[in-house]
């Protein structure tokens, strides 16, 4: 493995370890001092220290080493876990994340870690004065110490069994006095026969933690801890004097330990570079296109040579290949899918910092962590979600005094939920705060000249709430580091719409606000509705299509210069796509008009098209680098006959519809003709 490959593995592992550290630090702060949590943190820091040392990143190695010193003192009850200790550990995490980013971007570290190292050493030095008093306290508890027999089985793959047995001995001495070992380690000559060692330990620790602590050590296959007694000693002798046949049988049929399933799972997984997955996905996309073409060619040949039995064989092969490609596509998509837990894990730390900055108590609830989403979508949706959470904490959740007067719990709640809904993922960000005041939104929008007072009077409450998504909108009385800079929600919506997603908002004054985001499972392949304008084919993402209707020309009406149609007691504005793209058409005197109703949040728009072809899987290809940004177009796809169809962007169409003035006259001309 070359340096570049090693770097990729190191960064991937470091990312996972730092996320685990953040989770354990939060557990430490919320649950208090726990031997298991401390051990978990120690193990993660030790692993990170080893990997960073192997790669030659001295600053990261030194910082994790200093962290180990503090954790060791906590583990040995020489340093209590105070808020100051937790804060310094979180600062260490921030430094480590910064070092990782530098390694990722520049291949080396440049951040000076002297300040944080000094803080860690000051914490540690504070324990020296209390060391003697703690030692005295431990001695005073001598009568309450218990004796345990710790039976440790070393892994058969351990190359240096005797040194490992001594390391276990050293580990146990941190927790108490090791009275004896069996066999006596200093008398062992042939270490290849050293498979199990029993240690008799006197300590005030409990058996459960001792056993867990021992089982986490490297090259320890299993550990058992039991109270020491004469009977137990006899049992230990029996344990140590088992025949080679017994041991061989035990190795062939090992008793599964608590982590055996986890070890099996780890052994059956491999790391794959994301670029490889993207390449495979592109190839599958090409197969989808070719399969569609094969099916289309088969249909043409059947029309020409209906009596030829070979056509039947071709159709069978085409159907079989289609099923295989469908299964392959599904399998490849699954390899790209990640649980949103990876995204959700970033939020507890952020909420902790926000709560302290805003001086508010906020309870963060995360639901649906197991929901899977395309890794690309997860990366892209991170910033919008972060902004929604920050807004909820800053503007949504009231101060404790206000909540008390309203009869609410002093601690606010922000709930983030993920779930699958058909071929989409639905993310919600909900708070139990003040809600959005529609009147204040209206006043702010008028004051900032985003709408006129006359326009505001004709708008419904929900339409007023939607104004928060306008560029430059803000109701914040002052600018803060959290929010209120007059930007944000429009960026959130634009970001989501670029992912072919939708965002909607529900709010009740005094009760809270709920943002709902709907996203496609993947951005690479989607279900599309093929339509025709004149002889040109276009594709519409099916997740934006509400319904398809066929109406007569007489059902088209005009309201304030806008062509509209009434569908199930609702007025839907119409737009002729011919006008949007400057194409001839829209005046054809046909008996009926085909309308595709598309949706954007709560808004509806009817698209007038010439012909409906049907729905099929389409492979999304970007065209931005070739022709630039085209309003109303998000990409392109290759059809079964080899031709290219543009994929329409519903968000862009809605924007263009507001600027199109010639819709009504053309559609009404057709109606009157």
Coordinates of C-alpha atoms in Angstrom, one line a residue, residues 14 48 68 75 84 104 126 133 168 180 218 228 258 281 314 321-322 382 424 475 491-492 494 508 533 611 643 657:
X14 CA -9.8 9.3 11.9
X48 CA -6.0 7.6 17.2
X68 CA -4.5 9.7 27.7
X75 CA -9.7 6.1 35.5
X84 CA -14.0 22.1 33.4
X104 CA -7.0 16.3 4.5
X126 CA -4.1 19.8 39.9
X133 CA -5.1 12.4 50.5
X168 CA -2.2 -7.4 31.6
X180 CA -0.3 -13.7 42.6
X218 CA -5.3 -6.2 22.8
X228 CA -11.8 -15.3 45.1
X258 CA -20.1 -10.6 23.8
X281 CA -23.1 3.8 -10.6
X314 CA -35.1 -11.6 -28.2
X321 CA -31.5 -8.6 -18.9
X322 CA -34.0 -5.9 -17.7
X382 CA -26.1 18.9 6.1
X424 CA -38.5 9.6 -1.0
X475 CA -37.5 39.2 11.6
X491 CA -30.4 29.6 0.8
X492 CA -31.9 26.6 2.6
X494 CA -32.4 26.8 -2.9
X508 CA -48.9 27.4 15.3
X533 CA -43.6 19.6 -27.0
X611 CA -48.3 14.6 -25.8
X643 CA -31.7 10.8 -28.4
X657 CA -44.1 31.3 -14.6

